[in-house]
């Protein structure tokens, strides 16, 4: 068998060319089919390319899987980037939204047992697709993908919780002893070693960070082993610098800073949350009125 030998995959009334060598290398389904001798192949004409018939799959999902196989793996932006590329992927007139496309892709990759593609999905989890990938992992029995989605949702818990689709997946448990998805994520997020964080202007005194160079940081973390304060790489957002009298609260391992006043005595209503899992600040909905009273 030469490396250039091609196979035509027929789905309904259309055929899609794919390298036979790469097909056998990448697809456990076709590898087992050829090794067993049960090829179930047709021939269009004498000396023509071999044809393999498939049923029950969607054309967009199959094309993406075959594009992946023909390319010998994923190109940059293969899944999350533009998909209407000439000569491969989903054609422009049939371009689908990411959620729908993922469903077709995972179905085809699971049926054809393209393990390398399914493994690639572990690194493709995003806020835009984590809930759909989690659902698909449950449907097709993909524990590694399910675990990758859970880890991502733990890190981005509040952002995921705000998505309308979450309530479809996070239904209350049906049997005694079952734990809801929301509770499972919350418990995982609260696991680990607590860290003390301080916010403010540290120009000296007992909280002066070590080592200290350049501009004074506005966020510090306390290291219990050395009994010293160290600057956090991500300081306060610019609009929180020189703000005093803000309220603070902790919820689900997020730190919330709300209200306060600037050194010009101007009260503010802005609210921000700090996610220690990503070391990032996010602006959240502002309060209904400006205030510098502390939260109770």
PDB file of C-alpha atoms in Angstrom:
ATOM      1  CA  UNK A   1       0.000   0.000   0.000  1.00  0.00           C
ATOM      2  CA  UNK A   2       1.521   3.307  -1.071  1.00  0.00           C
ATOM      3  CA  UNK A   3       1.359   6.441   1.064  1.00  0.00           C
ATOM      4  CA  UNK A   4      -0.609   8.186  -1.697  1.00  0.00           C
ATOM      5  CA  UNK A   5      -3.397   5.618  -1.892  1.00  0.00           C
ATOM      6  CA  UNK A   6      -6.737   7.298  -1.262  1.00  0.00           C
ATOM      7  CA  UNK A   7     -10.058   5.978  -0.002  1.00  0.00           C
ATOM      8  CA  UNK A   8     -13.435   7.539  -0.710  1.00  0.00           C
ATOM      9  CA  UNK A   9     -15.712   7.757   2.340  1.00  0.00           C
ATOM     10  CA  UNK A  10     -19.310   7.766   1.144  1.00  0.00           C
ATOM     11  CA  UNK A  11     -21.997   9.400   3.275  1.00  0.00           C
ATOM     12  CA  UNK A  12     -25.421   9.433   1.646  1.00  0.00           C
ATOM     13  CA  UNK A  13     -24.837  10.727  -1.901  1.00  0.00           C
ATOM     14  CA  UNK A  14     -21.426  12.358  -1.363  1.00  0.00           C
ATOM     15  CA  UNK A  15     -17.882  11.022  -1.202  1.00  0.00           C
ATOM     16  CA  UNK A  16     -14.955  12.455   0.759  1.00  0.00           C
ATOM     17  CA  UNK A  17     -11.347  11.526  -0.076  1.00  0.00           C
ATOM     18  CA  UNK A  18      -8.939  10.574   2.686  1.00  0.00           C
ATOM     19  CA  UNK A  19      -5.474   9.036   2.795  1.00  0.00           C
ATOM     20  CA  UNK A  20      -5.824   5.316   3.442  1.00  0.00           C
ATOM     21  CA  UNK A  21      -2.587   5.198   5.412  1.00  0.00           C
ATOM     22  CA  UNK A  22      -3.587   8.111   7.642  1.00  0.00           C
ATOM     23  CA  UNK A  23      -7.096   6.718   8.035  1.00  0.00           C
ATOM     24  CA  UNK A  24      -5.724   3.445   9.399  1.00  0.00           C
ATOM     25  CA  UNK A  25      -3.233   5.284  11.623  1.00  0.00           C
ATOM     26  CA  UNK A  26      -5.748   7.699  13.143  1.00  0.00           C
ATOM     27  CA  UNK A  27      -9.039   5.763  13.265  1.00  0.00           C
ATOM     28  CA  UNK A  28      -9.303   2.720  15.523  1.00  0.00           C
ATOM     29  CA  UNK A  29     -12.581   1.904  13.770  1.00  0.00           C
ATOM     30  CA  UNK A  30     -11.012   1.609  10.307  1.00  0.00           C
ATOM     31  CA  UNK A  31      -7.842  -0.006  11.647  1.00  0.00           C
ATOM     32  CA  UNK A  32      -9.918  -2.823  13.129  1.00  0.00           C
ATOM     33  CA  UNK A  33     -12.003  -3.010   9.952  1.00  0.00           C
ATOM     34  CA  UNK A  34      -9.000  -3.516   7.680  1.00  0.00           C
ATOM     35  CA  UNK A  35      -7.207  -5.892  10.018  1.00  0.00           C
ATOM     36  CA  UNK A  36     -10.276  -8.088  10.376  1.00  0.00           C
ATOM     37  CA  UNK A  37     -10.656  -8.417   6.614  1.00  0.00           C
ATOM     38  CA  UNK A  38     -14.289  -7.246   6.819  1.00  0.00           C
ATOM     39  CA  UNK A  39     -13.687  -4.253   4.595  1.00  0.00           C
ATOM     40  CA  UNK A  40     -17.239  -3.830   3.344  1.00  0.00           C
ATOM     41  CA  UNK A  41     -15.709  -1.806   0.517  1.00  0.00           C
ATOM     42  CA  UNK A  42     -17.084  -1.094  -2.929  1.00  0.00           C
ATOM     43  CA  UNK A  43     -15.209  -0.218  -6.089  1.00  0.00           C
ATOM     44  CA  UNK A  44     -16.526   2.528  -8.334  1.00  0.00           C
ATOM     45  CA  UNK A  45     -14.955   0.918 -11.372  1.00  0.00           C
ATOM     46  CA  UNK A  46     -12.108  -1.377 -12.234  1.00  0.00           C
ATOM     47  CA  UNK A  47      -8.930   0.172 -10.906  1.00  0.00           C
ATOM     48  CA  UNK A  48     -10.889   3.004  -9.289  1.00  0.00           C
ATOM     49  CA  UNK A  49     -10.495   4.196  -5.687  1.00  0.00           C
ATOM     50  CA  UNK A  50     -11.847   2.119  -2.848  1.00  0.00           C
ATOM     51  CA  UNK A  51     -15.125   3.322  -1.348  1.00  0.00           C
ATOM     52  CA  UNK A  52     -16.195   2.886   2.271  1.00  0.00           C
ATOM     53  CA  UNK A  53     -19.849   3.447   3.125  1.00  0.00           C
ATOM     54  CA  UNK A  54     -20.835   5.193   6.367  1.00  0.00           C
ATOM     55  CA  UNK A  55     -24.310   5.844   7.729  1.00  0.00           C
ATOM     56  CA  UNK A  56     -25.814   7.793  10.592  1.00  0.00           C
ATOM     57  CA  UNK A  57     -23.211  10.578  10.803  1.00  0.00           C
ATOM     58  CA  UNK A  58     -23.578  14.236   9.886  1.00  0.00           C
ATOM     59  CA  UNK A  59     -21.681  15.640   6.923  1.00  0.00           C
ATOM     60  CA  UNK A  60     -20.156  18.603   8.856  1.00  0.00           C
ATOM     61  CA  UNK A  61     -18.814  16.369  11.627  1.00  0.00           C
ATOM     62  CA  UNK A  62     -17.428  13.777   9.210  1.00  0.00           C
ATOM     63  CA  UNK A  63     -15.730  16.436   7.083  1.00  0.00           C
ATOM     64  CA  UNK A  64     -14.001  17.926  10.118  1.00  0.00           C
ATOM     65  CA  UNK A  65     -12.767  14.523  11.261  1.00  0.00           C
ATOM     66  CA  UNK A  66     -11.479  13.626   7.789  1.00  0.00           C
ATOM     67  CA  UNK A  67      -9.870  17.052   7.483  1.00  0.00           C
ATOM     68  CA  UNK A  68      -8.082  16.356  10.770  1.00  0.00           C
ATOM     69  CA  UNK A  69      -6.935  12.934   9.520  1.00  0.00           C
ATOM     70  CA  UNK A  70      -5.762  14.186   6.121  1.00  0.00           C
ATOM     71  CA  UNK A  71      -3.788  16.997   7.768  1.00  0.00           C
ATOM     72  CA  UNK A  72      -2.072  14.519  10.070  1.00  0.00           C
ATOM     73  CA  UNK A  73      -3.412  16.382  13.108  1.00  0.00           C
ATOM     74  CA  UNK A  74      -4.725  19.808  13.966  1.00  0.00           C
ATOM     75  CA  UNK A  75      -3.602  23.046  12.380  1.00  0.00           C
ATOM     76  CA  UNK A  76      -3.432  26.253  14.388  1.00  0.00           C
ATOM     77  CA  UNK A  77      -6.962  27.491  14.976  1.00  0.00           C
ATOM     78  CA  UNK A  78      -8.338  24.259  13.491  1.00  0.00           C
ATOM     79  CA  UNK A  79     -11.333  23.998  15.804  1.00  0.00           C
ATOM     80  CA  UNK A  80     -11.832  27.427  17.361  1.00  0.00           C
ATOM     81  CA  UNK A  81     -10.707  29.524  14.408  1.00  0.00           C
ATOM     82  CA  UNK A  82     -12.331  30.121  10.998  1.00  0.00           C
ATOM     83  CA  UNK A  83     -13.845  26.926   9.642  1.00  0.00           C
ATOM     84  CA  UNK A  84     -14.804  27.839   6.102  1.00  0.00           C
ATOM     85  CA  UNK A  85     -11.388  27.109   4.668  1.00  0.00           C
ATOM     86  CA  UNK A  86     -11.125  26.171   1.041  1.00  0.00           C
ATOM     87  CA  UNK A  87     -10.441  22.514   0.558  1.00  0.00           C
ATOM     88  CA  UNK A  88     -11.349  21.295   4.032  1.00  0.00           C
ATOM     89  CA  UNK A  89     -13.527  21.687   7.075  1.00  0.00           C
ATOM     90  CA  UNK A  90     -17.118  22.873   6.951  1.00  0.00           C
ATOM     91  CA  UNK A  91     -18.101  24.620   3.746  1.00  0.00           C
ATOM     92  CA  UNK A  92     -19.164  28.237   3.956  1.00  0.00           C
ATOM     93  CA  UNK A  93     -22.789  27.629   3.023  1.00  0.00           C
ATOM     94  CA  UNK A  94     -23.108  25.074   5.797  1.00  0.00           C
ATOM     95  CA  UNK A  95     -21.113  26.848   8.486  1.00  0.00           C
ATOM     96  CA  UNK A  96     -22.521  26.128  11.940  1.00  0.00           C
ATOM     97  CA  UNK A  97     -22.222  27.737  15.337  1.00  0.00           C
ATOM     98  CA  UNK A  98     -19.561  26.287  17.609  1.00  0.00           C
ATOM     99  CA  UNK A  99     -21.942  24.440  19.937  1.00  0.00           C
ATOM    100  CA  UNK A 100     -23.704  22.642  17.078  1.00  0.00           C
ATOM    101  CA  UNK A 101     -20.428  21.898  15.333  1.00  0.00           C
ATOM    102  CA  UNK A 102     -18.922  20.399  18.481  1.00  0.00           C
ATOM    103  CA  UNK A 103     -21.846  18.002  18.793  1.00  0.00           C
ATOM    104  CA  UNK A 104     -21.379  16.800  15.200  1.00  0.00           C
ATOM    105  CA  UNK A 105     -17.606  16.591  15.597  1.00  0.00           C
ATOM    106  CA  UNK A 106     -17.621  14.597  18.837  1.00  0.00           C
ATOM    107  CA  UNK A 107     -20.237  12.214  17.443  1.00  0.00           C
ATOM    108  CA  UNK A 108     -18.120  11.477  14.345  1.00  0.00           C
ATOM    109  CA  UNK A 109     -14.817  11.277  16.249  1.00  0.00           C
ATOM    110  CA  UNK A 110     -16.351   8.916  18.813  1.00  0.00           C
ATOM    111  CA  UNK A 111     -17.911   6.668  16.160  1.00  0.00           C
ATOM    112  CA  UNK A 112     -14.691   6.472  14.119  1.00  0.00           C
ATOM    113  CA  UNK A 113     -12.636   6.230  17.336  1.00  0.00           C
ATOM    114  CA  UNK A 114     -10.159   8.960  16.402  1.00  0.00           C
ATOM    115  CA  UNK A 115      -8.443   9.033  19.786  1.00  0.00           C
ATOM    116  CA  UNK A 116      -5.914  11.742  18.922  1.00  0.00           C
ATOM    117  CA  UNK A 117      -8.718  14.151  18.010  1.00  0.00           C
ATOM    118  CA  UNK A 118     -10.640  13.396  21.195  1.00  0.00           C
ATOM    119  CA  UNK A 119      -7.447  13.982  23.178  1.00  0.00           C
ATOM    120  CA  UNK A 120      -6.963  17.300  21.389  1.00  0.00           C
ATOM    121  CA  UNK A 121     -10.332  18.466  22.691  1.00  0.00           C
ATOM    122  CA  UNK A 122      -8.910  18.385  26.231  1.00  0.00           C
ATOM    123  CA  UNK A 123      -6.893  21.501  25.378  1.00  0.00           C
ATOM    124  CA  UNK A 124      -9.763  23.194  23.543  1.00  0.00           C
ATOM    125  CA  UNK A 125     -12.036  23.785  26.558  1.00  0.00           C
ATOM    126  CA  UNK A 126     -13.171  27.419  26.715  1.00  0.00           C
ATOM    127  CA  UNK A 127     -15.901  29.453  28.393  1.00  0.00           C
ATOM    128  CA  UNK A 128     -17.820  29.339  25.127  1.00  0.00           C
ATOM    129  CA  UNK A 129     -17.855  25.537  24.893  1.00  0.00           C
ATOM    130  CA  UNK A 130     -17.115  23.987  28.310  1.00  0.00           C
ATOM    131  CA  UNK A 131     -20.750  23.192  29.106  1.00  0.00           C
ATOM    132  CA  UNK A 132     -21.435  21.628  25.711  1.00  0.00           C
ATOM    133  CA  UNK A 133     -18.216  19.602  25.834  1.00  0.00           C
ATOM    134  CA  UNK A 134     -19.118  18.405  29.329  1.00  0.00           C
ATOM    135  CA  UNK A 135     -22.542  17.287  28.105  1.00  0.00           C
ATOM    136  CA  UNK A 136     -21.040  15.522  25.092  1.00  0.00           C
ATOM    137  CA  UNK A 137     -18.451  13.811  27.293  1.00  0.00           C
ATOM    138  CA  UNK A 138     -21.302  12.379  29.354  1.00  0.00           C
ATOM    139  CA  UNK A 139     -23.268  11.263  26.290  1.00  0.00           C
ATOM    140  CA  UNK A 140     -20.342   9.518  24.559  1.00  0.00           C
ATOM    141  CA  UNK A 141     -18.567   8.213  27.656  1.00  0.00           C
ATOM    142  CA  UNK A 142     -15.390  10.326  27.473  1.00  0.00           C
ATOM    143  CA  UNK A 143     -14.104  10.512  31.077  1.00  0.00           C
ATOM    144  CA  UNK A 144     -10.892  12.408  30.243  1.00  0.00           C
ATOM    145  CA  UNK A 145     -12.827  15.147  28.454  1.00  0.00           C
ATOM    146  CA  UNK A 146     -15.388  15.275  31.246  1.00  0.00           C
ATOM    147  CA  UNK A 147     -12.622  15.724  33.833  1.00  0.00           C
ATOM    148  CA  UNK A 148     -10.954  18.457  31.742  1.00  0.00           C
ATOM    149  CA  UNK A 149     -14.259  20.336  31.580  1.00  0.00           C
ATOM    150  CA  UNK A 150     -14.773  19.987  35.330  1.00  0.00           C
ATOM    151  CA  UNK A 151     -11.293  21.369  36.047  1.00  0.00           C
ATOM    152  CA  UNK A 152     -11.946  24.325  33.763  1.00  0.00           C
ATOM    153  CA  UNK A 153     -15.342  25.032  35.333  1.00  0.00           C
ATOM    154  CA  UNK A 154     -13.829  24.943  38.821  1.00  0.00           C
ATOM    155  CA  UNK A 155     -11.295  27.609  37.830  1.00  0.00           C
ATOM    156  CA  UNK A 156     -13.962  29.791  36.153  1.00  0.00           C
ATOM    157  CA  UNK A 157     -16.811  28.890  38.503  1.00  0.00           C
ATOM    158  CA  UNK A 158     -18.738  32.175  38.650  1.00  0.00           C
ATOM    159  CA  UNK A 159     -18.363  32.862  34.935  1.00  0.00           C
ATOM    160  CA  UNK A 160     -19.733  29.390  34.148  1.00  0.00           C
ATOM    161  CA  UNK A 161     -22.480  29.743  36.747  1.00  0.00           C
ATOM    162  CA  UNK A 162     -23.794  32.862  34.981  1.00  0.00           C
ATOM    163  CA  UNK A 163     -24.370  31.016  31.713  1.00  0.00           C
ATOM    164  CA  UNK A 164     -28.028  30.082  31.042  1.00  0.00           C
ATOM    165  CA  UNK A 165     -26.976  26.632  29.800  1.00  0.00           C
ATOM    166  CA  UNK A 166     -25.538  25.792  33.219  1.00  0.00           C
ATOM    167  CA  UNK A 167     -28.982  25.393  34.744  1.00  0.00           C
ATOM    168  CA  UNK A 168     -29.798  22.690  32.187  1.00  0.00           C
ATOM    169  CA  UNK A 169     -26.750  20.678  33.268  1.00  0.00           C
ATOM    170  CA  UNK A 170     -26.868  21.655  36.923  1.00  0.00           C
ATOM    171  CA  UNK A 171     -30.260  20.129  37.668  1.00  0.00           C
ATOM    172  CA  UNK A 172     -30.851  18.957  41.269  1.00  0.00           C
ATOM    173  CA  UNK A 173     -29.679  15.390  42.012  1.00  0.00           C
ATOM    174  CA  UNK A 174     -32.281  12.703  41.410  1.00  0.00           C
ATOM    175  CA  UNK A 175     -31.126  10.074  43.912  1.00  0.00           C
ATOM    176  CA  UNK A 176     -30.204  10.308  47.617  1.00  0.00           C
ATOM    177  CA  UNK A 177     -26.492  10.865  48.049  1.00  0.00           C
ATOM    178  CA  UNK A 178     -26.037  12.377  44.589  1.00  0.00           C
ATOM    179  CA  UNK A 179     -24.273  15.735  44.418  1.00  0.00           C
ATOM    180  CA  UNK A 180     -25.370  18.449  41.999  1.00  0.00           C
ATOM    181  CA  UNK A 181     -22.886  19.781  39.471  1.00  0.00           C
ATOM    182  CA  UNK A 182     -22.946  23.177  41.177  1.00  0.00           C
ATOM    183  CA  UNK A 183     -22.126  21.680  44.562  1.00  0.00           C
ATOM    184  CA  UNK A 184     -19.420  19.483  43.075  1.00  0.00           C
ATOM    185  CA  UNK A 185     -17.715  22.474  41.466  1.00  0.00           C
ATOM    186  CA  UNK A 186     -18.029  24.588  44.605  1.00  0.00           C
ATOM    187  CA  UNK A 187     -16.477  21.891  46.798  1.00  0.00           C
ATOM    188  CA  UNK A 188     -13.577  21.439  44.382  1.00  0.00           C
ATOM    189  CA  UNK A 189     -13.016  25.184  44.244  1.00  0.00           C
ATOM    190  CA  UNK A 190     -12.803  25.450  48.017  1.00  0.00           C
ATOM    191  CA  UNK A 191     -10.237  22.639  48.273  1.00  0.00           C
ATOM    192  CA  UNK A 192      -6.585  23.455  48.814  1.00  0.00           C
ATOM    193  CA  UNK A 193      -4.529  25.559  51.198  1.00  0.00           C
ATOM    194  CA  UNK A 194      -5.928  28.975  52.233  1.00  0.00           C
ATOM    195  CA  UNK A 195      -3.774  31.991  51.388  1.00  0.00           C
ATOM    196  CA  UNK A 196      -3.922  35.353  53.133  1.00  0.00           C
ATOM    197  CA  UNK A 197      -4.048  38.323  50.743  1.00  0.00           C
ATOM    198  CA  UNK A 198      -3.675  42.007  51.632  1.00  0.00           C
ATOM    199  CA  UNK A 199      -4.704  45.004  49.509  1.00  0.00           C
ATOM    200  CA  UNK A 200      -3.516  48.573  49.921  1.00  0.00           C
ATOM    201  CA  UNK A 201      -0.483  50.851  49.642  1.00  0.00           C
ATOM    202  CA  UNK A 202       2.567  49.224  51.191  1.00  0.00           C
ATOM    203  CA  UNK A 203       5.326  51.786  51.556  1.00  0.00           C
ATOM    204  CA  UNK A 204       6.893  50.241  54.623  1.00  0.00           C
ATOM    205  CA  UNK A 205       6.003  48.862  58.020  1.00  0.00           C
ATOM    206  CA  UNK A 206       5.151  45.279  58.968  1.00  0.00           C
ATOM    207  CA  UNK A 207       3.547  44.421  55.609  1.00  0.00           C
ATOM    208  CA  UNK A 208       6.411  45.669  53.455  1.00  0.00           C
ATOM    209  CA  UNK A 209       6.975  42.893  50.869  1.00  0.00           C
ATOM    210  CA  UNK A 210      10.172  40.898  50.601  1.00  0.00           C
ATOM    211  CA  UNK A 211      11.974  41.233  48.293  1.00  0.00           C
ATOM    212  CA  UNK A 212      11.025  44.822  47.471  1.00  0.00           C
ATOM    213  CA  UNK A 213      12.067  46.580  44.262  1.00  0.00           C
ATOM    214  CA  UNK A 214      10.580  49.345  42.151  1.00  0.00           C
ATOM    215  CA  UNK A 215       7.038  50.630  42.602  1.00  0.00           C
ATOM    216  CA  UNK A 216       5.265  49.385  45.740  1.00  0.00           C
ATOM    217  CA  UNK A 217       2.726  46.647  44.961  1.00  0.00           C
ATOM    218  CA  UNK A 218      -0.927  46.974  45.894  1.00  0.00           C
ATOM    219  CA  UNK A 219      -1.539  43.240  46.473  1.00  0.00           C
ATOM    220  CA  UNK A 220       0.437  40.954  48.765  1.00  0.00           C
ATOM    221  CA  UNK A 221       0.233  37.292  49.705  1.00  0.00           C
ATOM    222  CA  UNK A 222       1.475  35.869  52.978  1.00  0.00           C
ATOM    223  CA  UNK A 223       3.801  32.865  52.941  1.00  0.00           C
ATOM    224  CA  UNK A 224       3.384  30.988  56.181  1.00  0.00           C
ATOM    225  CA  UNK A 225       6.601  28.973  55.910  1.00  0.00           C
ATOM    226  CA  UNK A 226       8.837  32.063  55.736  1.00  0.00           C
ATOM    227  CA  UNK A 227       6.461  34.370  57.652  1.00  0.00           C
ATOM    228  CA  UNK A 228       6.897  37.023  54.988  1.00  0.00           C
ATOM    229  CA  UNK A 229       4.727  38.976  52.575  1.00  0.00           C
ATOM    230  CA  UNK A 230       5.367  38.730  48.837  1.00  0.00           C
ATOM    231  CA  UNK A 231       3.889  40.822  46.009  1.00  0.00           C
ATOM    232  CA  UNK A 232       1.314  39.233  43.735  1.00  0.00           C
ATOM    233  CA  UNK A 233       2.113  39.477  40.055  1.00  0.00           C
ATOM    234  CA  UNK A 234      -1.326  40.897  39.244  1.00  0.00           C
ATOM    235  CA  UNK A 235      -1.990  44.165  41.058  1.00  0.00           C
ATOM    236  CA  UNK A 236      -5.266  46.015  41.446  1.00  0.00           C
ATOM    237  CA  UNK A 237      -7.074  47.213  38.310  1.00  0.00           C
ATOM    238  CA  UNK A 238      -6.187  50.833  37.451  1.00  0.00           C
ATOM    239  CA  UNK A 239      -9.631  52.124  38.449  1.00  0.00           C
ATOM    240  CA  UNK A 240      -9.174  50.705  41.972  1.00  0.00           C
ATOM    241  CA  UNK A 241      -5.843  52.392  42.630  1.00  0.00           C
ATOM    242  CA  UNK A 242      -6.060  55.127  45.277  1.00  0.00           C
ATOM    243  CA  UNK A 243      -9.526  53.974  46.336  1.00  0.00           C
ATOM    244  CA  UNK A 244     -10.269  53.924  50.070  1.00  0.00           C
ATOM    245  CA  UNK A 245     -13.138  52.761  52.234  1.00  0.00           C
ATOM    246  CA  UNK A 246     -14.329  49.985  49.937  1.00  0.00           C
ATOM    247  CA  UNK A 247     -16.323  47.016  51.135  1.00  0.00           C
ATOM    248  CA  UNK A 248     -14.952  43.518  50.740  1.00  0.00           C
ATOM    249  CA  UNK A 249     -16.395  40.025  50.875  1.00  0.00           C
ATOM    250  CA  UNK A 250     -15.388  36.483  49.915  1.00  0.00           C
ATOM    251  CA  UNK A 251     -17.739  34.138  48.064  1.00  0.00           C
ATOM    252  CA  UNK A 252     -16.795  30.788  46.515  1.00  0.00           C
ATOM    253  CA  UNK A 253     -13.101  31.673  46.822  1.00  0.00           C
ATOM    254  CA  UNK A 254     -13.572  34.951  44.928  1.00  0.00           C
ATOM    255  CA  UNK A 255     -12.649  38.254  46.566  1.00  0.00           C
ATOM    256  CA  UNK A 256     -15.160  41.053  45.912  1.00  0.00           C
ATOM    257  CA  UNK A 257     -14.307  44.744  46.283  1.00  0.00           C
ATOM    258  CA  UNK A 258     -17.247  47.174  46.066  1.00  0.00           C
ATOM    259  CA  UNK A 259     -17.759  50.906  46.448  1.00  0.00           C
ATOM    260  CA  UNK A 260     -15.349  53.193  48.249  1.00  0.00           C
ATOM    261  CA  UNK A 261     -14.066  56.675  47.547  1.00  0.00           C
ATOM    262  CA  UNK A 262     -11.074  58.130  45.764  1.00  0.00           C
ATOM    263  CA  UNK A 263      -8.533  60.369  47.422  1.00  0.00           C
ATOM    264  CA  UNK A 264     -10.479  63.268  45.882  1.00  0.00           C
ATOM    265  CA  UNK A 265     -13.407  62.210  48.164  1.00  0.00           C
ATOM    266  CA  UNK A 266     -15.412  61.075  45.120  1.00  0.00           C
ATOM    267  CA  UNK A 267     -17.597  58.095  46.026  1.00  0.00           C
ATOM    268  CA  UNK A 268     -17.792  55.243  43.529  1.00  0.00           C
ATOM    269  CA  UNK A 269     -20.232  52.396  42.876  1.00  0.00           C
ATOM    270  CA  UNK A 270     -17.923  50.081  40.921  1.00  0.00           C
ATOM    271  CA  UNK A 271     -17.519  46.432  41.911  1.00  0.00           C
ATOM    272  CA  UNK A 272     -14.726  44.009  41.034  1.00  0.00           C
ATOM    273  CA  UNK A 273     -13.965  40.374  41.769  1.00  0.00           C
ATOM    274  CA  UNK A 274     -10.557  38.736  42.079  1.00  0.00           C
ATOM    275  CA  UNK A 275     -10.152  35.108  41.013  1.00  0.00           C
ATOM    276  CA  UNK A 276      -7.064  33.599  42.699  1.00  0.00           C
ATOM    277  CA  UNK A 277      -7.263  30.555  40.417  1.00  0.00           C
ATOM    278  CA  UNK A 278      -6.417  32.739  37.415  1.00  0.00           C
ATOM    279  CA  UNK A 279      -4.828  35.689  39.277  1.00  0.00           C
ATOM    280  CA  UNK A 280      -7.188  38.011  37.401  1.00  0.00           C
ATOM    281  CA  UNK A 281      -9.604  40.807  38.263  1.00  0.00           C
ATOM    282  CA  UNK A 282     -13.005  41.090  36.593  1.00  0.00           C
ATOM    283  CA  UNK A 283     -15.406  44.014  36.729  1.00  0.00           C
ATOM    284  CA  UNK A 284     -18.878  42.957  37.842  1.00  0.00           C
ATOM    285  CA  UNK A 285     -22.182  44.820  37.970  1.00  0.00           C
ATOM    286  CA  UNK A 286     -21.917  48.113  39.851  1.00  0.00           C
ATOM    287  CA  UNK A 287     -23.983  48.892  42.934  1.00  0.00           C
ATOM    288  CA  UNK A 288     -27.216  50.826  42.506  1.00  0.00           C
ATOM    289  CA  UNK A 289     -25.763  53.783  44.370  1.00  0.00           C
ATOM    290  CA  UNK A 290     -22.352  55.110  45.290  1.00  0.00           C
ATOM    291  CA  UNK A 291     -21.182  54.258  48.768  1.00  0.00           C
ATOM    292  CA  UNK A 292     -18.058  53.978  50.884  1.00  0.00           C
ATOM    293  CA  UNK A 293     -19.616  52.176  53.816  1.00  0.00           C
ATOM    294  CA  UNK A 294     -18.109  48.807  54.581  1.00  0.00           C
ATOM    295  CA  UNK A 295     -20.083  45.619  54.052  1.00  0.00           C
ATOM    296  CA  UNK A 296     -21.502  43.937  57.122  1.00  0.00           C
TER     297      UNK A 296
END
